Short mmCIF file of C-alpha atoms and ligand atoms in Angstrom, two decimals:
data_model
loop_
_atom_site.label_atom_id
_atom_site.label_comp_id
_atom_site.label_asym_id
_atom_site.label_seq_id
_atom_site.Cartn_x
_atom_site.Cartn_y
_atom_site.Cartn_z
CA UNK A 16 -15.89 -15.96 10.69
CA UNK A 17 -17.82 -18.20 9.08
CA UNK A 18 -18.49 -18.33 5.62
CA UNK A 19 -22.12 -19.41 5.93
CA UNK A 20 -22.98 -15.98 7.90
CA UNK A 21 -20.35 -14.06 5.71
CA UNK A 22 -20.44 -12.02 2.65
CA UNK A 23 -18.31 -13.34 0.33
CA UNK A 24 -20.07 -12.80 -3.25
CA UNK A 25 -17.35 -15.09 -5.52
CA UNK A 26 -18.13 -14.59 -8.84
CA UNK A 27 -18.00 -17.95 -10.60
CA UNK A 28 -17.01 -16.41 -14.30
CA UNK A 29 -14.48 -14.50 -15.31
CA UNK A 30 -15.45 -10.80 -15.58
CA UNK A 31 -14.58 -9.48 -19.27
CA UNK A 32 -13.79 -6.40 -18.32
CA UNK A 33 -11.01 -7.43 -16.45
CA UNK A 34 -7.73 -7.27 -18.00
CA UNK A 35 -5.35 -8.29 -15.75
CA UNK A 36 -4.69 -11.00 -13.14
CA UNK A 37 -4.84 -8.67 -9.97
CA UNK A 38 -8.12 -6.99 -11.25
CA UNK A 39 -9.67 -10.22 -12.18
CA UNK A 40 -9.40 -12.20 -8.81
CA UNK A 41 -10.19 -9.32 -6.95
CA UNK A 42 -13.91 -9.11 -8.80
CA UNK A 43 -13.68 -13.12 -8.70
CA UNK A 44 -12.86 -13.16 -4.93
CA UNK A 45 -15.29 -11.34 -4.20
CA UNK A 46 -13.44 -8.22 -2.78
CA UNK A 47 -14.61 -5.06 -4.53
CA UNK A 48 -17.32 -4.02 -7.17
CA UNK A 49 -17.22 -1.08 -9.27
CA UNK A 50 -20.13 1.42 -8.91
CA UNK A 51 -18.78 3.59 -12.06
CA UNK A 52 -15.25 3.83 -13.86
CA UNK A 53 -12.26 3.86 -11.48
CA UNK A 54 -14.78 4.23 -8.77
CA UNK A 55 -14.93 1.24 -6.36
CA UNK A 56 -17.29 -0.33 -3.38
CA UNK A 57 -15.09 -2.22 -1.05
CA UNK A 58 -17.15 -5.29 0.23
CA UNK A 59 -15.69 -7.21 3.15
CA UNK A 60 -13.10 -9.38 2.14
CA UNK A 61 -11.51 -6.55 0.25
CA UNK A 62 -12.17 -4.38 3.05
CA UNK A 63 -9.99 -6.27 5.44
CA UNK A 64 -7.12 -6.43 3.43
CA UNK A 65 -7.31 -2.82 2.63
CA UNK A 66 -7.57 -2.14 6.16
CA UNK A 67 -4.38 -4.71 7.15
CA UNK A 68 -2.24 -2.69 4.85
CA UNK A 69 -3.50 1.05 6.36
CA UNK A 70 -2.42 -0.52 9.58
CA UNK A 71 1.16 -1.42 8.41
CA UNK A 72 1.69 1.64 7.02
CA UNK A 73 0.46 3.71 10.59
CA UNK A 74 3.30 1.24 12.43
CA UNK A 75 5.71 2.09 10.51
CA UNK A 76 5.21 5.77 10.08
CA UNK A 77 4.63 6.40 13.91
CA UNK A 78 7.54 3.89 14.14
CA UNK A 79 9.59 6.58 12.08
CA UNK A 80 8.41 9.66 14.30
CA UNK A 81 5.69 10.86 12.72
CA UNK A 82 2.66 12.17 13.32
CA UNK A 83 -1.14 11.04 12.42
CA UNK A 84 -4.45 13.24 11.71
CA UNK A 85 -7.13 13.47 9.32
CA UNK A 86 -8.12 16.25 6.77
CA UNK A 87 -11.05 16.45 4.91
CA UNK A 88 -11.77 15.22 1.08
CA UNK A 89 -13.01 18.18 -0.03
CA UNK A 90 -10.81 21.25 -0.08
CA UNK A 91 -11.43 25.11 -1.00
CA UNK A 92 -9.96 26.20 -4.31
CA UNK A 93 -9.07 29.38 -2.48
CA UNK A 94 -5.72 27.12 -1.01
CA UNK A 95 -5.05 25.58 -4.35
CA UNK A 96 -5.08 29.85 -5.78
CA UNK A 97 -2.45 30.85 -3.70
CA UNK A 98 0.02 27.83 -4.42
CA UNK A 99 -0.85 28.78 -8.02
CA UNK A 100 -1.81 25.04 -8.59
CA UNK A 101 -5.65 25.67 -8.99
CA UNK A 102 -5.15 26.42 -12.68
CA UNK A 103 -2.00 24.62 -13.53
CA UNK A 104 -3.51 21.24 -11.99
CA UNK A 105 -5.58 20.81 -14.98
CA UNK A 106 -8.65 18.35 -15.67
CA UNK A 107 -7.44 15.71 -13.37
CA UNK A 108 -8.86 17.94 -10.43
CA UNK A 109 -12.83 17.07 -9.70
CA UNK A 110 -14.22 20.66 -9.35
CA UNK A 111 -17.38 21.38 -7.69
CA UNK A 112 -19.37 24.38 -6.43
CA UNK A 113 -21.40 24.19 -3.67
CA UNK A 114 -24.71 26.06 -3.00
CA UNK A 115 -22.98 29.19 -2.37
CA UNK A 116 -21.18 29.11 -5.73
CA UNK A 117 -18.06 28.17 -3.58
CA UNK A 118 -15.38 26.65 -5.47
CA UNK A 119 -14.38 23.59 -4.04
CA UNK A 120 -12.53 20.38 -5.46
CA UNK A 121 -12.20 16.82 -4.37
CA UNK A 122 -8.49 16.41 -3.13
CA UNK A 123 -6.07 14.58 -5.18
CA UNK A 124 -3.07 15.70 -2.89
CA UNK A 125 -2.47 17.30 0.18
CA UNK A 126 0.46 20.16 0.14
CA UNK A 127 -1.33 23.27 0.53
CA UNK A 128 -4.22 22.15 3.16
CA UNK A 129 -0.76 21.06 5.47
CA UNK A 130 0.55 23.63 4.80
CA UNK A 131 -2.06 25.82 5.90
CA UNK A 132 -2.52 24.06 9.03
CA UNK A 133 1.06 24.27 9.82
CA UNK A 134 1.12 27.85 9.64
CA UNK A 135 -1.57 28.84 11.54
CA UNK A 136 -0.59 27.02 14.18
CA UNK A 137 3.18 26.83 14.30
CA UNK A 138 5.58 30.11 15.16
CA UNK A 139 8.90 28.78 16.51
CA UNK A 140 11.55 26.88 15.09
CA UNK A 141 11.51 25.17 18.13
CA UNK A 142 8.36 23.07 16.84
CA UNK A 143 10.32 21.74 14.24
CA UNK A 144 11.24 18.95 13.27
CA UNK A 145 7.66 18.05 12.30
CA UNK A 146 6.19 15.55 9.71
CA UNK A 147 2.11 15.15 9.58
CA UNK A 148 0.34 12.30 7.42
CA UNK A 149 -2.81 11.17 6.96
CA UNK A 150 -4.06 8.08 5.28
CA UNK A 151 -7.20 9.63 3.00
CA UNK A 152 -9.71 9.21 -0.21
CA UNK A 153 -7.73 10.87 -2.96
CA UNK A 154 -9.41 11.90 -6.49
CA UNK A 155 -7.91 12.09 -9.57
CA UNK A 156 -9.87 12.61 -12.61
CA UNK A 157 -7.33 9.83 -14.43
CA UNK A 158 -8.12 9.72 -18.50
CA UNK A 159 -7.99 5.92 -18.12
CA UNK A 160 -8.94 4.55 -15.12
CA UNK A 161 -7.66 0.73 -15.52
CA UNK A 162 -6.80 -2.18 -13.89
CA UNK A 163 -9.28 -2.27 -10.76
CA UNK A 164 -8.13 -0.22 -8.08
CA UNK A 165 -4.96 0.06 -9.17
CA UNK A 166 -5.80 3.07 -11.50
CA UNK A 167 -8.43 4.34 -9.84
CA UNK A 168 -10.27 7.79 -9.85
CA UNK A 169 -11.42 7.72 -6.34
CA UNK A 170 -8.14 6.03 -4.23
CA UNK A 171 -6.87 5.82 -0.31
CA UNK A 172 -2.75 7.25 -0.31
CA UNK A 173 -0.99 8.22 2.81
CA UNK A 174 0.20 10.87 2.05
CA UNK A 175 2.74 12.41 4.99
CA UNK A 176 4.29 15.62 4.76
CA UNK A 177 7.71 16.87 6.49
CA UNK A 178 8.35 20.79 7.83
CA UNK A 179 11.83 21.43 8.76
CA UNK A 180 14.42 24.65 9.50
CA UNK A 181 17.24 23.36 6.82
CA UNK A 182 17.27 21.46 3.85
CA UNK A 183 19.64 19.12 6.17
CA UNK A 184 17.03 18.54 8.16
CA UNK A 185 14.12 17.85 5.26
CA UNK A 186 17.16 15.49 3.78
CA UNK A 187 16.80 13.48 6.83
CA UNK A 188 12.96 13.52 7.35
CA UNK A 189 13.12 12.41 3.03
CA UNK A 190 15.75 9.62 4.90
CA UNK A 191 13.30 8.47 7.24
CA UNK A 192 10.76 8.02 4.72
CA UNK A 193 12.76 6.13 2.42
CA UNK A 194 13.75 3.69 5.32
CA UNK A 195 10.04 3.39 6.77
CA UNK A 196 8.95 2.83 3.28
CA UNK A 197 11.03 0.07 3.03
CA UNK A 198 10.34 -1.39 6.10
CA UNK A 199 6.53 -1.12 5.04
CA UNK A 200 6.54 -2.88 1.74
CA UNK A 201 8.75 -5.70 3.59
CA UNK A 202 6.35 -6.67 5.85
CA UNK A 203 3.49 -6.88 3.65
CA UNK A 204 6.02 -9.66 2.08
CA UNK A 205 6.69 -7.00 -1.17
CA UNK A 206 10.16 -5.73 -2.63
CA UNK A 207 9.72 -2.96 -3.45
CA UNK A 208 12.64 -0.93 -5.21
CA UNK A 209 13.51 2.96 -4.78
CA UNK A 210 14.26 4.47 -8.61
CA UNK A 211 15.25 8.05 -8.84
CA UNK A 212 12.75 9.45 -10.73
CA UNK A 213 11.60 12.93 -12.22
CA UNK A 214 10.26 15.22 -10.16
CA UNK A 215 6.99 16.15 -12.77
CA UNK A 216 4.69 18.80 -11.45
CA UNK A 217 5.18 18.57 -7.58
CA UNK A 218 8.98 19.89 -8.74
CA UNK A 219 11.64 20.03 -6.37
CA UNK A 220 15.44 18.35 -6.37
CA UNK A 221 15.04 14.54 -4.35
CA UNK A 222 12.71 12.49 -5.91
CA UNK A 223 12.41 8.42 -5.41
CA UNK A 224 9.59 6.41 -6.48
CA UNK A 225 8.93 2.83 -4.93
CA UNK A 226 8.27 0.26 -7.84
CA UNK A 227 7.45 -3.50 -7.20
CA UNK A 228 8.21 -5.87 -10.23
CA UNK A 229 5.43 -7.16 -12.48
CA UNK A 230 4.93 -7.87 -15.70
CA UNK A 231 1.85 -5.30 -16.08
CA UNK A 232 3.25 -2.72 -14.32
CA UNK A 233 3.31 0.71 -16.44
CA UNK A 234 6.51 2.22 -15.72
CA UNK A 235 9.41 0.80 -18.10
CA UNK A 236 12.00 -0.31 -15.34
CA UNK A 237 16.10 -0.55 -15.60
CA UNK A 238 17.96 -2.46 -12.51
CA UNK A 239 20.86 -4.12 -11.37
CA UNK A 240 19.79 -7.73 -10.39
CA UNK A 241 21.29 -7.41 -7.33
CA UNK A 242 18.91 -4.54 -6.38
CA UNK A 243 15.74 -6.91 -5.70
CA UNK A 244 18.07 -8.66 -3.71
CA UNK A 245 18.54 -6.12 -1.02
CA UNK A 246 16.66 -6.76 2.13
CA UNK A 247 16.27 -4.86 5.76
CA UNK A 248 15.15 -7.42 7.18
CA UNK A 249 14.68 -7.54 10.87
CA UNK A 250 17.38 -4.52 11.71
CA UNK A 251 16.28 -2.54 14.45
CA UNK A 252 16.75 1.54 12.66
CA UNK A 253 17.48 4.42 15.20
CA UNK A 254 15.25 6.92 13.14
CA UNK A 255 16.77 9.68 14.98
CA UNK A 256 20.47 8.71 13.77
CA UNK A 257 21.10 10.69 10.20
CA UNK A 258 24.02 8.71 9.83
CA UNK A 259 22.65 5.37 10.69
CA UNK A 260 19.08 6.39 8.19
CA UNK A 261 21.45 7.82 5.69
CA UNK A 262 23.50 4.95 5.42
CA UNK A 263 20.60 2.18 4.97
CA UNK A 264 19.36 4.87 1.27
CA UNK A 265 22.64 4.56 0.24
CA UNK A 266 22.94 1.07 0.87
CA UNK A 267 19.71 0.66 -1.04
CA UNK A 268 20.39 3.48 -3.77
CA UNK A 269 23.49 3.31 -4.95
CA UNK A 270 23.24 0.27 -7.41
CA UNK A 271 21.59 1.37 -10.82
CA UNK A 272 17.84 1.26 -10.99
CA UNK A 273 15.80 3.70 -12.88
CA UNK A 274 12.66 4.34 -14.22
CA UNK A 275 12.36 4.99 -18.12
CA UNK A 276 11.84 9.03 -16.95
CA UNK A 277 15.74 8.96 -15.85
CA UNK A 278 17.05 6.05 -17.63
CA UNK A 279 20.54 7.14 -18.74
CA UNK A 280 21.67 4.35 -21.17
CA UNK A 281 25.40 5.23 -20.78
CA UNK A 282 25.48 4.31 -16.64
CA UNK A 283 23.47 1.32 -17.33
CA UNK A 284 25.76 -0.12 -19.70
CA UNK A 285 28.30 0.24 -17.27
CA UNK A 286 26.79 -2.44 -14.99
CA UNK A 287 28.04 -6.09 -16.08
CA UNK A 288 25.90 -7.24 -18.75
CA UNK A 289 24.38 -10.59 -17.15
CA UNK A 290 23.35 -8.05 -14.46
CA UNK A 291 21.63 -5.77 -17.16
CA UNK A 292 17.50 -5.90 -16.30
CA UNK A 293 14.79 -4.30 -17.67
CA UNK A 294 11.37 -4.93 -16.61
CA UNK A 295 8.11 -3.31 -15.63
CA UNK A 296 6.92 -1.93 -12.80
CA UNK A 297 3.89 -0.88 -10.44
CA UNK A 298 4.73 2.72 -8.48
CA UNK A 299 3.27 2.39 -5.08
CA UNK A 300 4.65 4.92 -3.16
CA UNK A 301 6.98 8.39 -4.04
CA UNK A 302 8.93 10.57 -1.96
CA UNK A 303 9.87 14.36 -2.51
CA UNK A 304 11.77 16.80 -1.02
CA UNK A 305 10.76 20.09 -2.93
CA UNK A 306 12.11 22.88 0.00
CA UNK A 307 10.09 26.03 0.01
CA UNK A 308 8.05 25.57 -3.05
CA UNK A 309 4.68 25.78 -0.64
CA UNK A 310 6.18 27.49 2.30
CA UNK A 311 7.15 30.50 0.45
CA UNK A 312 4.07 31.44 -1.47
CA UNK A 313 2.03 30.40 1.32
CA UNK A 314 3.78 31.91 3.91
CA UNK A 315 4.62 29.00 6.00
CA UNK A 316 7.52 30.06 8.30
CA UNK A 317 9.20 30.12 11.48
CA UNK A 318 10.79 32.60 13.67
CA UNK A 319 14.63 31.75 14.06
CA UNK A 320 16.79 33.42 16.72
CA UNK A 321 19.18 34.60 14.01
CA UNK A 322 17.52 35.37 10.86
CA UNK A 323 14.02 35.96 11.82
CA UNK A 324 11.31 34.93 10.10
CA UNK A 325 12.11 31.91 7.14
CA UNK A 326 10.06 29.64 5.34
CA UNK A 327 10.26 26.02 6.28
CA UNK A 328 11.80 23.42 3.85
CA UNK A 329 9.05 20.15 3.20
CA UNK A 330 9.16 17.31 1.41
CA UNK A 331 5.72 15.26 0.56
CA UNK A 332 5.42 11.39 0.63
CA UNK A 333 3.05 9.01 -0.59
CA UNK A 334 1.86 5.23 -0.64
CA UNK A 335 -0.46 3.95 -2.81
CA UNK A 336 -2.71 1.75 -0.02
CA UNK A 337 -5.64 0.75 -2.45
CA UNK A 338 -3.36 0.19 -5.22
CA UNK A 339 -1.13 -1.79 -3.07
CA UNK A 340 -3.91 -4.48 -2.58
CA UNK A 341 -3.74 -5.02 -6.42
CA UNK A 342 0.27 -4.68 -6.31
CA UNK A 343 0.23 -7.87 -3.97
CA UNK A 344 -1.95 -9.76 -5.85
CA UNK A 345 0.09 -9.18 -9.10
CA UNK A 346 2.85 -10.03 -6.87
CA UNK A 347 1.31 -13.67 -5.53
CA UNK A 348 -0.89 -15.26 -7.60
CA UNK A 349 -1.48 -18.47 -9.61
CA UNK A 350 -3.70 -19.94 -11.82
CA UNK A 351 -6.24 -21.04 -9.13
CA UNK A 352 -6.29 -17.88 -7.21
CA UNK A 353 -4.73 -15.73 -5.14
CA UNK A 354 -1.49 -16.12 -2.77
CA UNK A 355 -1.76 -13.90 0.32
CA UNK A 356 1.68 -13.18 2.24
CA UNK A 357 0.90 -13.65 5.87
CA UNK A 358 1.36 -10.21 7.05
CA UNK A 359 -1.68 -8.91 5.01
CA UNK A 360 -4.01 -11.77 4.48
CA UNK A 361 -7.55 -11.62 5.37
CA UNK A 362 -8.11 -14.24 7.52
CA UNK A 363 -5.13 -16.40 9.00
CA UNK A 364 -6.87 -19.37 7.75
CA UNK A 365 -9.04 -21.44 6.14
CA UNK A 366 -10.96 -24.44 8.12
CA UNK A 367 -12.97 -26.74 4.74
CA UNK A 368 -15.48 -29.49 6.92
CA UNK A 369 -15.88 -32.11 4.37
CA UNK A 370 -18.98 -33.41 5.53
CA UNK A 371 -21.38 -31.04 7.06
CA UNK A 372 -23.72 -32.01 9.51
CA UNK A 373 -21.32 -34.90 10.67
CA UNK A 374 -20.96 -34.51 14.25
CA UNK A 375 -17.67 -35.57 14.85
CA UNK A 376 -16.59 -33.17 11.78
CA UNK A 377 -18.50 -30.33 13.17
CA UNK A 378 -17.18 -30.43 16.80
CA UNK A 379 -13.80 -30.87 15.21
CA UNK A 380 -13.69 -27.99 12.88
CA UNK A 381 -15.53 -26.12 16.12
CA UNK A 382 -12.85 -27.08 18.38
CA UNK A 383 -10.16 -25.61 15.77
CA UNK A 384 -12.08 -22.66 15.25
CA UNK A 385 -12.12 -21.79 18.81
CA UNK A 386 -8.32 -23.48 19.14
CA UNK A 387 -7.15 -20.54 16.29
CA UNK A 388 -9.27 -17.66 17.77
CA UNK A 389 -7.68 -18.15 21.49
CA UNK A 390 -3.72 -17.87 19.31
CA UNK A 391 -5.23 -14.37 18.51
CA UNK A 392 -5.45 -15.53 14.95
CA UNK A 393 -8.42 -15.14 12.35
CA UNK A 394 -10.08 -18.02 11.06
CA UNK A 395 -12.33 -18.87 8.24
CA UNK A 396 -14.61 -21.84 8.32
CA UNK A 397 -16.23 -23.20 5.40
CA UNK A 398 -19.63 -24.18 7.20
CA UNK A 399 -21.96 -24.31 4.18
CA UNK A 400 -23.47 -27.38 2.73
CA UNK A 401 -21.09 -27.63 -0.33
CA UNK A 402 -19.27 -30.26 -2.52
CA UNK A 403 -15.54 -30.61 -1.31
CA UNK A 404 -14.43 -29.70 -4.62
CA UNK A 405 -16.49 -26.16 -4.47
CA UNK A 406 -14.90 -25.60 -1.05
CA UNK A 407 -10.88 -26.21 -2.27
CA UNK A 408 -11.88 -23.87 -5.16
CA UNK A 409 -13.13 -20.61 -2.80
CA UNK A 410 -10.33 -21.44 -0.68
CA UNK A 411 -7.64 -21.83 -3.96
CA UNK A 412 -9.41 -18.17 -5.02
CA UNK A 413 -9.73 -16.41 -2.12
CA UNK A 414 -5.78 -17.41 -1.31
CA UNK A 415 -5.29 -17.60 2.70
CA UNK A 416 -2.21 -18.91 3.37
CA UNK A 417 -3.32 -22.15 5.37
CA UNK A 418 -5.81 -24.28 4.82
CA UNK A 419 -6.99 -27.09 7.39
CA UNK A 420 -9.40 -30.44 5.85
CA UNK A 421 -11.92 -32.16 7.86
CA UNK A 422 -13.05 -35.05 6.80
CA UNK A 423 -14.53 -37.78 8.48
CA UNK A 424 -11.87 -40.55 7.30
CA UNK A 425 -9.44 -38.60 9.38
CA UNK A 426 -10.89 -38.02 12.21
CA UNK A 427 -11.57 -41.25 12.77
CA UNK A 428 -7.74 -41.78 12.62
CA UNK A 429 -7.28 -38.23 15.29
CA UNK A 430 -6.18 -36.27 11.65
CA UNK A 431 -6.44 -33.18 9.50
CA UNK A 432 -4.65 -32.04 6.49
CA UNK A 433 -2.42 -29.11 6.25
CA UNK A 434 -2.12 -27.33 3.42
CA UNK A 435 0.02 -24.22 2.80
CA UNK A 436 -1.47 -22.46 -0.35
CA UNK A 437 1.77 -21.47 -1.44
CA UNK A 438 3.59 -24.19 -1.87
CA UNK A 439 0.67 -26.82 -2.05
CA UNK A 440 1.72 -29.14 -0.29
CA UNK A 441 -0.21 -31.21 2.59
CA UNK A 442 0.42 -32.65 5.23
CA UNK A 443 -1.75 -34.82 7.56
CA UNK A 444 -1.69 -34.38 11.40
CA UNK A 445 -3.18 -34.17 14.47
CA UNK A 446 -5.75 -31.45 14.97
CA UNK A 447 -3.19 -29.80 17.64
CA UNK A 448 -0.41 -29.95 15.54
CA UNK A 449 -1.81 -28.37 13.08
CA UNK A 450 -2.91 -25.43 15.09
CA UNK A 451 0.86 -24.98 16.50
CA UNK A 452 2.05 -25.59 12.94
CA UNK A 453 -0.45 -21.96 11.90
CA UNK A 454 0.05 -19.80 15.46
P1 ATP B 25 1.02 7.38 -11.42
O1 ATP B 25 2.37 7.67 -12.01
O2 ATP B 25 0.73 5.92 -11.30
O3 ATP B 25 -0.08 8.17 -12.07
P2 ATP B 25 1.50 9.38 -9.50
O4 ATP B 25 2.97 9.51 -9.67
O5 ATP B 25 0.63 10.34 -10.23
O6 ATP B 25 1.06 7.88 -9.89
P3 ATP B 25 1.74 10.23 -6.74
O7 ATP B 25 1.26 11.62 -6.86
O8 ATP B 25 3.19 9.99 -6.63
O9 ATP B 25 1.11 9.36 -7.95
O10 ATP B 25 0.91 9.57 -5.53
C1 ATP B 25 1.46 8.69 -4.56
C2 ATP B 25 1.01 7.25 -4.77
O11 ATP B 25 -0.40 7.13 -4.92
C3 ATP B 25 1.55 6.64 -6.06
O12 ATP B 25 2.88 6.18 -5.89
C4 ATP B 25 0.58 5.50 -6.31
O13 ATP B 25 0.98 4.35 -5.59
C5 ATP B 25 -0.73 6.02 -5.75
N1 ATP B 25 -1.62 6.45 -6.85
C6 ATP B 25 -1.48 7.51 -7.66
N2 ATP B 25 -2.48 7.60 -8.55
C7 ATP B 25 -3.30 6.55 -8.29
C8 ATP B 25 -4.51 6.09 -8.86
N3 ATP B 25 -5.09 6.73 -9.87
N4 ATP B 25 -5.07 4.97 -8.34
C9 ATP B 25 -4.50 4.31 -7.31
N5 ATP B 25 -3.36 4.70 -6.73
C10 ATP B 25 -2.75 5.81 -7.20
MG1 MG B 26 -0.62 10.14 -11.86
MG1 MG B 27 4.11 8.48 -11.22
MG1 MG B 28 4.36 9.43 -8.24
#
């Protein structure tokens, strides 16, 4: 792309309204604007790095065995009656009627439209195991919307849901999820840390929530140090192994680490003290197994050769996409800008032509550009007519983790300078080099 045929609207102030870092370079960058309280346009930039993150979560899910489709935003109260949550959901549900004086509402969560598709479709036991997700617009009528679009009314979740015959086999599929979560958060270059935490109004007996460390996270956080420690890393996992899954959540669950909703003071004080942390933290994702808390009122079930017809044991599971773009910026960030980990930044890199119009800068930046998009990778080029300094500040803000200088003095001498955005630090090199350095 380049940035003189892009739209890339960087605000030069900072926006008052903005009260943390993550919110405040994403309005500065560029990469969303808010069209009414928690409610959020996502312009291009923005866009693409909501859309890397959507696609690391579908690897890893159909990775894990499970299965993609799509339901609507808008659901019929009549589902939400028979679960008995229509009333008890209370004014974070977005209620409308429609013309027919329909009662509908504006989905904040997905149990009982899965669960009505699963059972008037499935019959058999022999259909199970089965675990459906979707990655949709959520709405939640939040009493403070804050923070961008990390406390957002209107906001994308995948939200996957698991049907099995025993609560054996929902264990496993609340396994899988654990492990796939984990894998996810990893390659986006997160940690993110499974906490037991209360189950709240889903209910139900398993509940872990994924928190990522930060400083303006809202959950009050209680760890082991070693905990952040704890890495998957490039392991292959045999998701169909219970053993193998169910060893990798223990591995990652048994040291303490709690949210202030199960804190228990007494265990903590048990770990070595210099190993004592508390912290803050941002949830992006949860997983529940809740057994026949929707199956049974719904009547989701299966017929078994033994004991006839029983209801189906599920768990539900959800990521927080949109809020995860905020979560990585609070993550990786400095003063100048934004940080982005390579496996969910928007363009691969930056090219900055120092002098515009030169022709030996131009063909050289053109010969990069063309050099990157033949690697398969994404570049941006800095084509406008702009001071250098102007161009090292986008590029500082907008955070991609390579940047590549043109300038006229080094070409002359067959050179560009690296820079990795991370650590800062440059290096100067021949244009090829520096291309073999990125791919
Ligand atoms: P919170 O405690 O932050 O209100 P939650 O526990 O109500 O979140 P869940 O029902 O567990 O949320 O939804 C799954 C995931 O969706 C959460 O872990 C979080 O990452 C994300 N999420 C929930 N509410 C919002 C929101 N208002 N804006 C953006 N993301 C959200
Ligand atoms: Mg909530
Ligand atoms: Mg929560
Ligand atoms: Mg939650």
């Amino acid at each position: 792309m380049r940035l003189s045929r892009y739209f890339l609207p960087v605000l030069k102030e900072t926006p008052a309204e903005a009260q943390i870092a993550s919110h405040r370079l994403m309005l500065r960058a560029g990469m969303i604007k808010q069209q009414q309280a928690g409610i959020y346009s996502w312009l291009p930039m923005g866009y693409k790095v909501l859309k890397r993150i959507e696609q690391i979560v579908h690897e890893e899910q159909i990775r894990a065995g499970h299965i993609p489709l799509l339901m609507p935003t808008l659901q019929p109260a009549t589902l939400w009656q028979e679960s008995g949550r229509y009333d008890a959901y209370g004014p974070e549900m977005l209620r409308i009627r429609d013309r027919h004086d329909r009662d509908m509402l504006y989905g904040p969560t997905n149990e009982e439209m899965i669960t009505d598709i699963f059972r008037s479709h499935v019959e058999s036991y022999k259909s199970l195991p089965l675990t459906l997700y979707h990655i949709q617009w959520k709405f939640r009528d939040e009493v403070r919307p804050r923070f961008g679009v990390m406390r957002g009314r209107e906001f994308l979740m995948k939200d996957g849901y698991n049907f099995d015959l025993t609560k054996e086999d929902a264990l496993h599929a609340y396994n899988r999820h654990m492990v796939s979560y984990l894998r996810t958060y990893e390659r986006m270059g997160l940690t993110a840390i499974p906490m037991r935490a209360d189950s709240g109004p889903i209910g139900g007996d398993d509940t872990h929530e994924f928190l990522v460390l930060a400083e303006t996270g809202e959950s009050e956080v209680f760890y082991d140090a070693k905990v952040p420690e704890l890495k998957l890393g490039k392991r292959a996992v045999d998701y169909d192994n219970r053993d193998e899954v169910a060893g990798i959540c223990e591995e990652f669950t048994t040291l303490y680490a709690r949210t202030d909703e199960t804190h228990d003071e007494a265990l903590f004080n048990e770990i070595p003290e210099e190993r004592r942390k508390v912290g803050r933290g941002i949830e992006v994702g949860q997983i529940f197994y809740f057994g026949t808390k929707y199956s049974e009122p719904m009547g989701a079930t299966v017929n078994t050769p033994d004991q006839g017809k029983v209801p189906v044991h599920m768990g539900s599971h959800g990521i927080g996409v949109s809020r995860l773009v905020g979560a990585l910026i609070e993550a990786n960030h400095d003063e100048k800008g934004i940080i982005w980990p390579e496996g969910v930044t928007p363009f691969h890199v930056g090219i900055v032509n120092l002098k515009q119009g030169d022709v030996s800068c131009d063909s050289a930046c053109e010969a990069l550009y063309r050099a990157f998009v033949e690697h398969g990778l994404d570049p941006l080029y800095d084509d406008r007519e702009e001071r250098a300094g102007a161009k090292f500040a986008t590029m500082d803000l907008i955070g991609l983790p390579w940047r590549i200088t043109v300038g006229p003095r080094g070409i002359a001498a067959n050179k560009v300078e690296l820079t990795c955005r991370r650590t800062g630090e440059s290096e100067e090199m021949s244009a090829e080099k520096a291309v073999e350095k990125v791919a």
